Coordinates of C-alpha atoms (C1' of nucleotides) in Angstrom, one line a residue:
Chain O
M289 CA -275.0 222.7 216.9
C290 CA -275.8 220.8 220.1
A291 CA -272.2 221.0 220.8
K292 CA -272.3 224.7 220.4
T293 CA -275.1 225.4 222.9
A294 CA -272.8 224.2 225.7
S295 CA -270.3 226.9 224.9
T296 CA -271.4 229.3 227.5
L297 CA -268.9 228.7 230.3
D298 CA -270.0 228.1 233.8
L299 CA -266.7 228.8 235.6
S300 CA -267.8 227.2 238.8
A301 CA -268.4 223.9 237.1
V302 CA -264.8 223.5 235.7
L303 CA -261.5 222.8 237.4
P304 CA -259.7 226.0 238.2
G305 CA -256.3 226.7 236.7
L306 CA -256.3 223.6 234.5
S307 CA -256.9 223.3 230.8
I308 CA -256.6 220.9 227.9
D309 CA -255.2 221.5 224.5
C310 CA -255.6 219.2 221.6
V311 CA -253.1 218.6 218.8
I312 CA -254.9 216.9 215.9
F313 CA -252.8 215.8 213.0
G314 CA -254.1 215.1 209.5
F315 CA -252.3 214.1 206.3
D316 CA -253.1 215.5 202.9
R317 CA -251.1 215.7 199.6
G318 CA -248.0 214.4 201.2
K319 CA -248.0 217.0 204.0
L320 CA -248.7 216.8 207.7
H321 CA -251.3 219.2 209.0
V322 CA -252.5 220.4 212.3
L323 CA -256.0 221.6 213.2
V324 CA -256.2 225.2 214.5
L325 CA -258.8 227.7 215.4
K326 CA -258.7 231.4 214.6
W327 CA -259.6 233.7 217.4
K328 CA -262.6 235.8 216.6
N329 CA -261.6 239.1 215.0
E330 CA -257.9 238.6 215.7
D331 CA -255.0 237.3 213.6
L332 CA -254.3 234.8 216.3
W333 CA -254.5 231.1 216.0
A334 CA -254.8 228.6 218.8
L335 CA -255.1 224.8 219.3
P336 CA -258.6 223.7 220.1
G337 CA -258.6 223.7 223.9
G338 CA -260.8 224.3 226.9
F339 CA -261.6 223.5 230.5
I340 CA -262.4 220.4 232.4
P341 CA -265.9 219.9 233.8
A342 CA -265.7 219.1 237.5
T343 CA -267.5 215.8 237.0
M344 CA -265.6 214.5 234.1
D345 CA -262.4 212.4 233.8
I346 CA -259.8 214.3 231.9
D347 CA -259.8 211.9 229.0
Q348 CA -263.5 212.4 228.5
A349 CA -263.1 216.1 228.9
A350 CA -260.6 216.1 226.0
T351 CA -263.1 214.4 223.7
K352 CA -265.8 216.8 224.7
I353 CA -263.7 219.9 224.3
L354 CA -262.5 218.9 220.9
E355 CA -266.1 218.3 219.8
E356 CA -267.4 221.5 221.2
R357 CA -264.7 223.6 219.6
T358 CA -264.3 222.0 216.2
G359 CA -267.3 219.7 215.7
I360 CA -265.0 216.7 215.4
R361 CA -265.8 213.7 217.6
L362 CA -262.9 211.4 218.3
P363 CA -263.3 208.3 220.5
Y364 CA -259.7 208.3 221.5
L365 CA -257.3 211.1 222.3
A366 CA -254.0 210.3 223.9
Q367 CA -252.5 212.4 226.6
F368 CA -248.9 213.2 225.8
H369 CA -247.5 215.9 228.1
T370 CA -248.6 218.4 230.7
F371 CA -247.3 222.0 230.3
G372 CA -246.8 223.9 233.6
K373 CA -244.3 226.6 233.3
V374 CA -245.3 229.6 235.4
N375 CA -245.2 232.0 232.5
R376 CA -246.3 229.7 229.7
R377 CA -249.1 232.0 228.7
R378 CA -247.1 235.2 228.6
I379 CA -250.3 236.7 229.8
D380 CA -249.5 240.4 229.5
S381 CA -248.6 240.3 225.8
F382 CA -251.7 238.1 225.4
L383 CA -254.0 240.8 226.9
D384 CA -252.3 243.4 224.8
Q385 CA -253.1 241.5 221.7
L386 CA -256.7 241.2 222.7
K387 CA -257.3 244.9 223.2
G388 CA -260.6 245.8 221.6
S389 CA -261.7 242.3 221.2
V390 CA -264.5 240.7 223.0
L391 CA -264.0 238.0 225.5
P392 CA -266.9 235.8 226.6
E393 CA -268.8 238.0 229.0
N394 CA -268.0 236.0 232.1
W395 CA -264.3 235.7 231.5
M396 CA -263.4 238.4 233.9
E397 CA -259.8 239.5 233.4
E398 CA -259.1 238.3 236.9
W399 CA -260.0 234.8 236.0
I400 CA -258.1 234.8 232.7
R401 CA -255.0 236.2 234.3
Q402 CA -254.6 233.3 236.6
R403 CA -252.0 230.7 236.0
F404 CA -253.0 227.7 234.0
V405 CA -251.5 224.3 233.6
S406 CA -252.5 222.6 230.4
I407 CA -252.7 218.9 229.6
G408 CA -251.8 218.1 226.0
Y409 CA -253.8 215.5 224.0
L410 CA -252.9 214.1 220.6
S411 CA -254.8 212.4 217.9
L412 CA -254.6 211.5 214.2
V413 CA -257.4 211.8 211.8
N414 CA -258.2 211.5 208.2
L415 CA -258.8 215.1 207.4
H416 CA -261.1 214.3 204.5
Q417 CA -263.5 212.5 206.7
C418 CA -264.3 215.4 209.0
R419 CA -265.7 218.8 208.6
P420 CA -264.2 221.0 211.2
S421 CA -266.4 224.0 212.1
P422 CA -265.4 226.9 214.3
D423 CA -267.3 227.6 217.6
L424 CA -268.6 230.9 218.9
F425 CA -265.2 232.3 219.9
S426 CA -263.6 231.5 216.6
D427 CA -264.1 232.5 213.1
A428 CA -262.2 229.8 211.4
C429 CA -261.2 226.2 212.0
E430 CA -258.5 225.1 209.6
W431 CA -255.9 222.5 208.7
V432 CA -252.5 224.2 208.4
Q433 CA -249.3 222.6 207.4
V434 CA -247.0 221.7 210.2
K435 CA -244.2 223.3 208.3
E436 CA -246.1 226.6 208.0
L437 CA -247.6 227.2 211.4
P438 CA -249.1 230.7 211.9
P439 CA -248.3 232.8 215.0
M440 CA -250.0 231.0 217.8
L441 CA -251.5 231.8 221.2
F442 CA -249.4 231.3 224.4
D443 CA -247.1 228.3 224.1
H444 CA -249.2 226.5 221.6
Q445 CA -246.3 226.4 219.1
H446 CA -244.3 224.7 221.7
I447 CA -247.1 222.3 222.5
T448 CA -247.4 221.4 218.8
E449 CA -243.7 220.7 218.6
K450 CA -243.9 218.4 221.6
A451 CA -246.7 216.6 220.0
L452 CA -244.8 216.2 216.8
E453 CA -241.8 214.9 218.8
Q454 CA -244.1 212.3 220.4
L455 CA -245.4 211.3 217.0
R456 CA -241.9 211.0 215.6
H457 CA -241.1 208.8 218.5
Q458 CA -244.1 206.6 218.3
I459 CA -243.6 205.9 214.6
N460 CA -240.6 203.9 215.5
Y461 CA -242.4 201.3 217.5
L462 CA -246.0 201.5 216.5
P463 CA -247.8 201.2 213.2
I464 CA -249.2 204.5 211.9
G465 CA -251.6 205.5 209.2
L466 CA -254.9 203.8 209.9
S467 CA -256.5 207.0 211.0
L468 CA -254.5 209.3 208.8
L469 CA -254.9 207.8 205.3
P470 CA -258.0 207.1 203.3
E471 CA -259.4 203.6 203.2
K472 CA -257.3 202.7 200.2
F473 CA -253.9 204.2 199.4
T474 CA -250.7 203.5 197.6
M475 CA -247.5 202.4 199.1
K476 CA -246.0 205.7 197.9
E477 CA -248.5 207.6 200.0
L478 CA -247.7 205.6 203.1
Q479 CA -244.1 206.2 202.5
R480 CA -244.7 209.9 202.1
L481 CA -246.4 209.8 205.5
Y482 CA -243.4 208.2 207.1
E483 CA -241.0 210.6 205.4
E484 CA -243.0 213.5 206.5
V485 CA -243.0 212.4 210.1
L486 CA -239.4 211.2 210.2
E487 CA -238.2 214.2 208.2
R488 CA -236.0 212.1 206.0
K489 CA -236.1 210.2 202.7
L490 CA -236.6 206.4 202.8
D491 CA -235.5 203.8 200.2
R492 CA -238.5 202.9 198.1
A493 CA -237.8 199.2 197.7
N494 CA -236.8 198.6 201.3
F495 CA -239.8 200.5 202.6
Q496 CA -242.1 198.4 200.6
K497 CA -240.6 195.1 201.8
K498 CA -240.6 196.3 205.4
M499 CA -244.2 197.3 205.5
L500 CA -245.4 194.2 203.7
K501 CA -243.4 192.0 206.1
L502 CA -245.1 193.7 209.1
G503 CA -248.2 192.2 207.8
F504 CA -250.8 194.8 208.5
L505 CA -251.5 195.7 204.9
D506 CA -253.9 194.0 202.6
R507 CA -253.2 194.4 198.9
Q508 CA -256.2 195.5 196.8
E509 CA -256.7 195.9 193.0
K510 CA -254.4 198.2 191.0
Q511 CA -255.1 201.8 190.5
M512 CA -255.1 203.2 187.0
T513 CA -253.8 206.7 187.4
G514 CA -253.7 207.7 183.8
A515 CA -250.0 208.5 184.3
A516 CA -247.3 207.4 182.0
H517 CA -246.1 204.5 184.1
K518 CA -247.0 201.2 185.7
A519 CA -250.1 201.4 187.8
P520 CA -249.5 201.0 191.6
Y521 CA -251.4 198.6 193.8
L522 CA -253.8 200.0 196.4
Y523 CA -253.6 198.8 199.9
S524 CA -255.8 198.9 202.9
F525 CA -255.1 198.3 206.6
N526 CA -255.8 194.9 208.0
T527 CA -257.5 196.1 211.1
E528 CA -256.9 193.0 213.3
A529 CA -253.2 192.8 212.4
Y530 CA -252.9 196.6 212.9
Q531 CA -254.5 196.6 216.3
E532 CA -252.4 193.7 217.4
L533 CA -249.2 195.5 216.4
L534 CA -250.5 198.6 218.3
Q535 CA -250.5 196.4 221.4
K536 CA -247.3 194.6 221.2
G537 CA -245.2 197.0 219.2
I538 CA -243.1 196.6 216.1
G539 CA -239.6 196.2 217.1
Y540 CA -237.9 196.2 220.5
I541 CA -234.8 195.2 222.3
S542 CA -234.0 191.5 221.8
Chain D
M255 CA -233.8 220.2 258.1
C256 CA -234.1 223.4 256.1
A257 CA -236.3 221.3 253.8
K258 CA -238.5 220.4 256.8
T259 CA -239.2 223.9 257.9
A260 CA -241.1 224.6 254.7
S261 CA -243.6 221.8 255.5
T262 CA -246.2 224.0 257.0
L263 CA -248.6 224.4 254.1
D264 CA -249.8 227.8 253.0
L265 CA -252.8 226.7 250.9
S266 CA -253.2 230.0 249.2
A267 CA -249.7 229.8 247.8
V268 CA -250.2 226.6 245.9
L269 CA -252.2 225.7 242.8
P270 CA -255.6 224.4 243.8
G271 CA -256.7 220.9 242.7
L272 CA -253.3 220.0 241.4
S273 CA -250.7 217.8 242.9
I274 CA -247.5 216.0 242.0
D275 CA -246.5 212.4 242.8
C276 CA -243.0 211.1 242.4
V277 CA -242.1 207.5 241.6
I278 CA -238.5 207.0 242.5
F279 CA -236.9 203.7 241.5
G280 CA -233.8 202.2 243.1
F281 CA -232.0 198.9 242.5
D282 CA -230.5 196.7 245.1
R283 CA -229.6 193.0 245.4
G284 CA -231.1 192.3 242.0
K285 CA -234.5 193.8 242.8
L286 CA -236.2 197.0 241.7
H287 CA -237.4 199.1 244.6
V288 CA -239.7 202.1 244.9
L289 CA -239.5 204.9 247.5
V290 CA -242.6 205.2 249.7
L291 CA -243.6 207.2 252.7
K292 CA -245.6 205.8 255.6
W293 CA -248.5 208.0 256.7
K294 CA -248.1 209.1 260.3
N295 CA -249.8 206.6 262.7
E296 CA -251.5 204.7 259.9
D297 CA -250.7 201.5 258.0
L298 CA -251.0 203.5 254.8
W299 CA -248.2 204.0 252.4
A300 CA -248.0 206.7 249.8
L301 CA -245.7 208.0 247.0
P302 CA -243.9 211.2 247.9
G303 CA -246.1 213.9 246.6
G304 CA -247.3 217.4 247.3
F305 CA -248.5 220.7 245.9
I306 CA -247.3 223.2 243.4
P307 CA -246.2 226.6 244.6
A308 CA -247.9 229.3 242.6
T309 CA -244.6 230.7 241.6
M310 CA -242.8 227.6 240.4
D311 CA -242.7 225.7 237.2
I312 CA -244.1 222.2 237.7
D313 CA -240.7 220.6 237.0
Q314 CA -239.1 222.6 239.7
A315 CA -242.0 221.9 242.0
A316 CA -241.4 218.2 241.6
T317 CA -237.8 218.5 242.7
K318 CA -238.8 220.6 245.7
I319 CA -241.6 218.3 246.7
L320 CA -239.4 215.3 246.6
E321 CA -236.7 217.0 248.6
E322 CA -239.1 218.2 251.3
R323 CA -240.8 214.9 251.7
T324 CA -237.8 212.6 251.6
G325 CA -234.6 214.6 251.9
I326 CA -233.5 213.4 248.5
R327 CA -232.4 216.1 246.0
L328 CA -232.5 215.1 242.4
P329 CA -231.7 217.5 239.7
Y330 CA -233.9 215.9 237.1
L331 CA -237.3 214.3 237.4
A332 CA -239.2 213.3 234.2
Q333 CA -242.9 213.8 233.9
F334 CA -244.5 210.7 232.6
H335 CA -248.3 210.9 232.9
T336 CA -251.1 213.0 234.4
F337 CA -253.8 211.3 236.4
G338 CA -257.2 212.9 236.3
K339 CA -260.0 210.4 236.8
V340 CA -262.8 212.1 238.8
N341 CA -262.7 209.5 241.5
R342 CA -259.1 208.6 241.5
R343 CA -258.7 209.4 245.2
R344 CA -261.7 207.4 246.4
I345 CA -262.1 210.1 248.9
D346 CA -264.6 208.5 251.2
S347 CA -262.8 205.4 251.9
F348 CA -259.7 207.5 252.4
L349 CA -261.3 209.7 255.1
D350 CA -262.6 206.5 256.8
Q351 CA -259.1 205.2 256.9
L352 CA -257.9 208.4 258.5
K353 CA -260.4 208.4 261.4
G354 CA -258.6 209.3 264.6
S355 CA -255.5 210.4 262.8
V356 CA -254.2 214.0 262.7
L357 CA -254.1 216.0 259.5
P358 CA -252.0 219.1 259.3
E359 CA -254.1 221.7 261.1
N360 CA -255.0 223.8 258.1
W361 CA -256.0 220.8 255.9
M362 CA -259.7 221.4 256.4
E363 CA -261.7 218.5 255.3
E364 CA -263.4 220.7 252.7
W365 CA -260.0 221.3 251.1
I366 CA -258.9 217.8 251.1
R367 CA -262.2 216.5 249.7
Q368 CA -261.8 218.5 246.5
R369 CA -260.9 216.8 243.3
F370 CA -257.2 216.6 242.5
V371 CA -255.5 216.0 239.3
S372 CA -252.0 214.6 239.8
I373 CA -248.9 214.9 237.6
G374 CA -246.6 211.9 237.8
Y375 CA -242.9 212.3 237.9
L376 CA -240.3 209.5 237.5
S377 CA -236.6 209.2 238.4
L378 CA -234.0 206.6 239.0
V379 CA -231.4 206.7 241.8
N380 CA -228.7 204.7 243.4
L381 CA -230.4 203.8 246.6
H382 CA -227.1 203.4 248.4
Q383 CA -226.2 207.0 247.8
C384 CA -229.1 208.6 249.4
R385 CA -230.5 208.6 252.9
P386 CA -234.3 209.1 252.7
S387 CA -235.8 210.6 255.8
P388 CA -239.5 211.0 256.5
D389 CA -241.1 214.4 256.9
L390 CA -243.4 215.6 259.6
F391 CA -246.5 213.9 258.2
S392 CA -244.8 210.5 257.9
D393 CA -243.1 208.2 260.2
A394 CA -241.1 206.2 257.7
C395 CA -239.5 206.6 254.3
E396 CA -238.5 203.3 252.8
W397 CA -237.5 201.4 249.7
V398 CA -239.9 198.6 249.0
Q399 CA -239.6 196.0 246.3
V400 CA -241.8 196.7 243.3
K401 CA -243.0 193.1 243.5
E402 CA -244.1 193.6 247.1
L403 CA -245.9 196.9 247.2
P404 CA -247.8 197.6 250.4
P405 CA -251.4 198.8 250.3
M406 CA -251.2 202.4 249.0
L407 CA -253.1 205.7 249.2
F408 CA -255.5 206.6 246.5
D409 CA -254.5 205.4 243.1
H410 CA -250.8 205.4 244.0
Q411 CA -250.5 201.7 243.1
H412 CA -251.8 202.6 239.6
I413 CA -249.4 205.5 239.3
T414 CA -246.5 203.2 240.2
E415 CA -247.6 200.7 237.6
K416 CA -247.8 203.3 235.0
A417 CA -244.3 204.5 235.9
L418 CA -243.0 200.9 235.6
E419 CA -244.6 200.6 232.2
Q420 CA -242.8 203.8 231.2
L421 CA -239.5 202.5 232.4
R422 CA -240.1 199.1 230.7
H423 CA -240.7 201.1 227.5
Q424 CA -237.7 203.3 227.8
I425 CA -235.3 200.5 228.4
N426 CA -235.9 199.5 224.8
Y427 CA -234.5 202.6 223.2
L428 CA -232.4 204.3 225.9
P429 CA -229.4 203.2 228.0
I430 CA -230.2 202.6 231.6
G431 CA -228.2 202.1 234.8
L432 CA -226.1 205.1 235.2
S433 CA -228.1 206.4 238.1
L434 CA -229.3 203.1 239.4
L435 CA -226.0 201.1 239.8
P436 CA -223.0 201.8 241.9
E437 CA -220.0 203.4 240.2
K438 CA -218.5 200.0 239.5
F439 CA -220.5 196.9 238.8
T440 CA -220.4 193.6 237.1
M441 CA -222.0 192.6 233.8
K442 CA -224.2 190.2 235.8
E443 CA -225.6 193.1 237.9
L444 CA -226.4 195.1 234.8
Q445 CA -228.1 192.0 233.3
R446 CA -230.1 191.5 236.5
L447 CA -231.3 195.1 236.2
Y448 CA -232.5 194.5 232.6
E449 CA -234.1 191.3 233.6
E450 CA -235.9 192.9 236.5
V451 CA -237.3 195.7 234.4
L452 CA -238.2 193.6 231.4
E453 CA -239.5 190.7 233.5
R454 CA -237.8 188.0 231.5
K455 CA -234.5 186.1 231.5
L456 CA -231.8 187.2 229.0
D457 CA -229.0 185.1 227.5
R458 CA -225.8 185.8 229.3
A459 CA -223.4 185.6 226.3
N460 CA -225.6 187.7 224.0
F461 CA -226.3 190.3 226.6
Q462 CA -222.6 190.8 227.2
K463 CA -221.9 191.2 223.5
K464 CA -224.8 193.6 223.0
M465 CA -223.9 195.9 225.8
L466 CA -220.2 196.0 224.9
K467 CA -221.1 196.8 221.3
L468 CA -223.2 199.7 222.4
G469 CA -220.0 201.2 223.7
F470 CA -221.1 203.0 226.9
L471 CA -219.2 200.7 229.2
D472 CA -215.6 201.0 230.3
R473 CA -214.0 197.8 231.5
Q474 CA -212.1 198.1 234.8
E475 CA -210.0 195.7 236.8
K476 CA -211.3 192.3 237.9
Q477 CA -213.1 191.8 241.1
M478 CA -211.9 189.0 243.3
T479 CA -215.1 187.9 245.0
G480 CA -213.7 184.9 247.0
A481 CA -216.2 182.7 245.2
A482 CA -215.3 179.4 243.7
H483 CA -215.2 180.6 240.1
K484 CA -213.5 183.0 237.7
A485 CA -213.5 186.6 238.8
P486 CA -215.7 188.9 236.8
Y487 CA -214.6 192.2 235.3
L488 CA -216.0 195.4 236.8
Y489 CA -217.4 198.0 234.5
S490 CA -218.3 201.7 234.8
F491 CA -220.3 203.9 232.6
N492 CA -218.6 206.0 230.1
T493 CA -220.5 209.2 230.8
E494 CA -220.0 210.9 227.4
A495 CA -221.0 207.8 225.4
Y496 CA -223.9 207.2 227.7
Q497 CA -225.2 210.8 227.4
E498 CA -224.8 210.6 223.7
L499 CA -226.9 207.5 223.5
L500 CA -229.5 209.1 225.8
Q501 CA -229.9 211.8 223.1
K502 CA -230.0 209.8 220.0
G503 CA -231.4 206.5 221.2
I504 CA -230.2 202.9 220.9
G505 CA -232.2 201.4 218.1
Y506 CA -234.9 202.7 215.9
I507 CA -236.7 202.2 212.6
S508 CA -234.4 202.0 209.7
Chain V
dA188 C1' -210.3 166.8 240.5
dC189 C1' -214.4 169.3 240.5
dA190 C1' -218.2 172.5 240.4
dA191 C1' -219.5 177.0 239.4
dA192 C1' -219.7 181.0 237.0
dA193 C1' -217.1 184.1 233.8
dG194 C1' -215.4 185.1 229.1
dT195 C1' -215.4 184.0 224.4
dG196 C1' -216.5 181.4 220.0
dT197 C1' -219.5 179.3 216.4
dT198 C1' -223.2 178.8 213.5
dA199 C1' -227.7 179.4 211.3
dT200 C1' -230.9 182.6 210.5
dC201 C1' -232.7 186.9 209.8
dC202 C1' -232.7 191.9 208.8
dT203 C1' -230.8 196.0 206.7
dT204 C1' -228.8 198.5 202.9
dA205 C1' -227.8 199.8 198.6
dC206 C1' -228.5 199.0 194.3
dA207 C1' -229.9 196.7 189.9
dC208 C1' -233.2 195.0 186.9
dC209 C1' -237.4 194.3 184.6
dC210 C1' -242.4 195.8 183.8
dA211 C1' -246.5 198.5 182.7
dT212 C1' -248.2 202.7 181.0
dG213 C1' -249.2 207.1 178.2
dT214 C1' -247.0 210.2 175.0
Chain Q
dA263 C1' -239.3 203.9 171.3
dC264 C1' -238.9 206.0 175.5
dA265 C1' -239.3 208.2 179.8
dT266 C1' -241.4 207.5 184.1
dG267 C1' -242.3 205.4 188.1
dG268 C1' -243.8 200.7 190.1
dG269 C1' -242.6 196.0 191.6
dT270 C1' -239.2 192.7 192.6
dG271 C1' -234.3 190.7 193.0
dT272 C1' -229.6 190.3 194.8
dA273 C1' -225.4 190.4 197.4
dA274 C1' -222.7 192.3 201.3
dG275 C1' -222.8 193.3 205.9
dG276 C1' -224.7 193.4 210.4
dA277 C1' -227.6 191.8 214.1
dT278 C1' -229.8 187.9 216.7
dA279 C1' -230.4 183.5 219.1
dA280 C1' -229.1 179.3 220.7
dC281 C1' -225.6 176.9 222.4
dA282 C1' -220.7 175.0 222.9
dC283 C1' -216.2 175.6 224.5
dT284 C1' -212.5 177.3 227.4
dT285 C1' -210.8 179.7 231.6
dT286 C1' -210.4 180.9 236.4
dT287 C1' -211.4 180.3 241.0
dG288 C1' -212.1 178.0 245.9
dT289 C1' -213.1 173.7 248.0

DNA sequence: ACAAAAGTGTTATCCTTACACCCATGT
DNA sequence: ACATGGGTGTAAGGATAACACTTTTGT
């Protein structure tokens, strides 16, 4: 709503030739998801992105852009890479695809044809705690599985892959999960998250011991699932311990 | 020479509001160094940086900029962060400092006052194998110790610190040294490099065992130093093993 | 002979890995 | 009772950390 009113672009008030694209990961039913927007009246999906107001730091701009385009407000987005190949937007095939579709009235073709360098931002959220809603240029805002990405605008597939690579790297030296999992979760769910990101199976017993030893999990009551087996414990993140590990890392050279 | 002739800037042929800054590290006598340029007629030092030709990928542009400004040609520069705070250049105090100094004739004040976002690139070189030479806008191009940085332009000190942070991070999961050390070197020198980057002392015996176990070092003949003690072995990098470790990393989550 | 620094060895401790075992639960 | 999956245990092997010992060299 209030976010939406700002959507009319004043092209003189944003930095020329620069954009921001956000890769937002969520986790549900054992699968990693990414948040994507569907271009109005087209079968074309895109990462939530936009332009940088001339008076805003790029980090602030990322937060604002994400909120305007999806309704999700995140306090912290992390920059992970800047994409600057000359032909990263494959602009001709893009304009072809758009034939017959409406662009915002002040997006003159000249302006949109120019070269753009895009700064990639990454964040993780609990996809059950946010209601993404599409903006004026989009008619859908959805979580799609990382393994089943639809055809995407420009190099957005490549950007998504780079973000995944970054995530896969980070999981080796930082704790993960606080912003992805619900408040309470089972060890199995946490393990599934790790397996999904690392793309390999982990040993159940050893995973449990490792995580508990890291000391950022608080054990809660058991969860009666109604399934024909022992009920698993629930866990929650110990926020102080978690934050501390975020600072100093999990494991490093000796 | 040929690099230098290109130094006359055609402002219409570069991307507006975007720049690249390079942090080049070298290692000598047990100290980490950074390559900096001295602004013509000013006591102001800056990282080698410049603008992005409209027809070049940003990675190529980084290579070109570094070569034009310092004479050093590096095949690979790695992007590490993009700097985009609104006031990162503190432009007023910058113009004050420049009073009485010559800017390239077509750098109208208007143009230089605009906001710039800068992409940081990082590389490591053997500082004995390159002869840095200043370009037309600079009257010196020197290696300075990381611990003794001179006052620097804009946020270049911050950029340098970020690069160092990146390097300090990388040393934990990637081999280091191939491009920093001479062809043959002692274990002590390699250890000094690690200590300098990590900013802490390491145990001599354990360091030796660890490095040898990683298997990217080839032992060469001994080096007679003329000093009053046992002569150390020389080592060289086994390029294949080294490259392989660069790919798959040294140590990760299990 | 001695100091200095290099190379190697020793030990306790910890972590990793691959399993095995028992336990709680619903059918 | 039994299958299913959860929690914990164990033993072998490897890595780490601290420090001791031996070797080579020039003075």
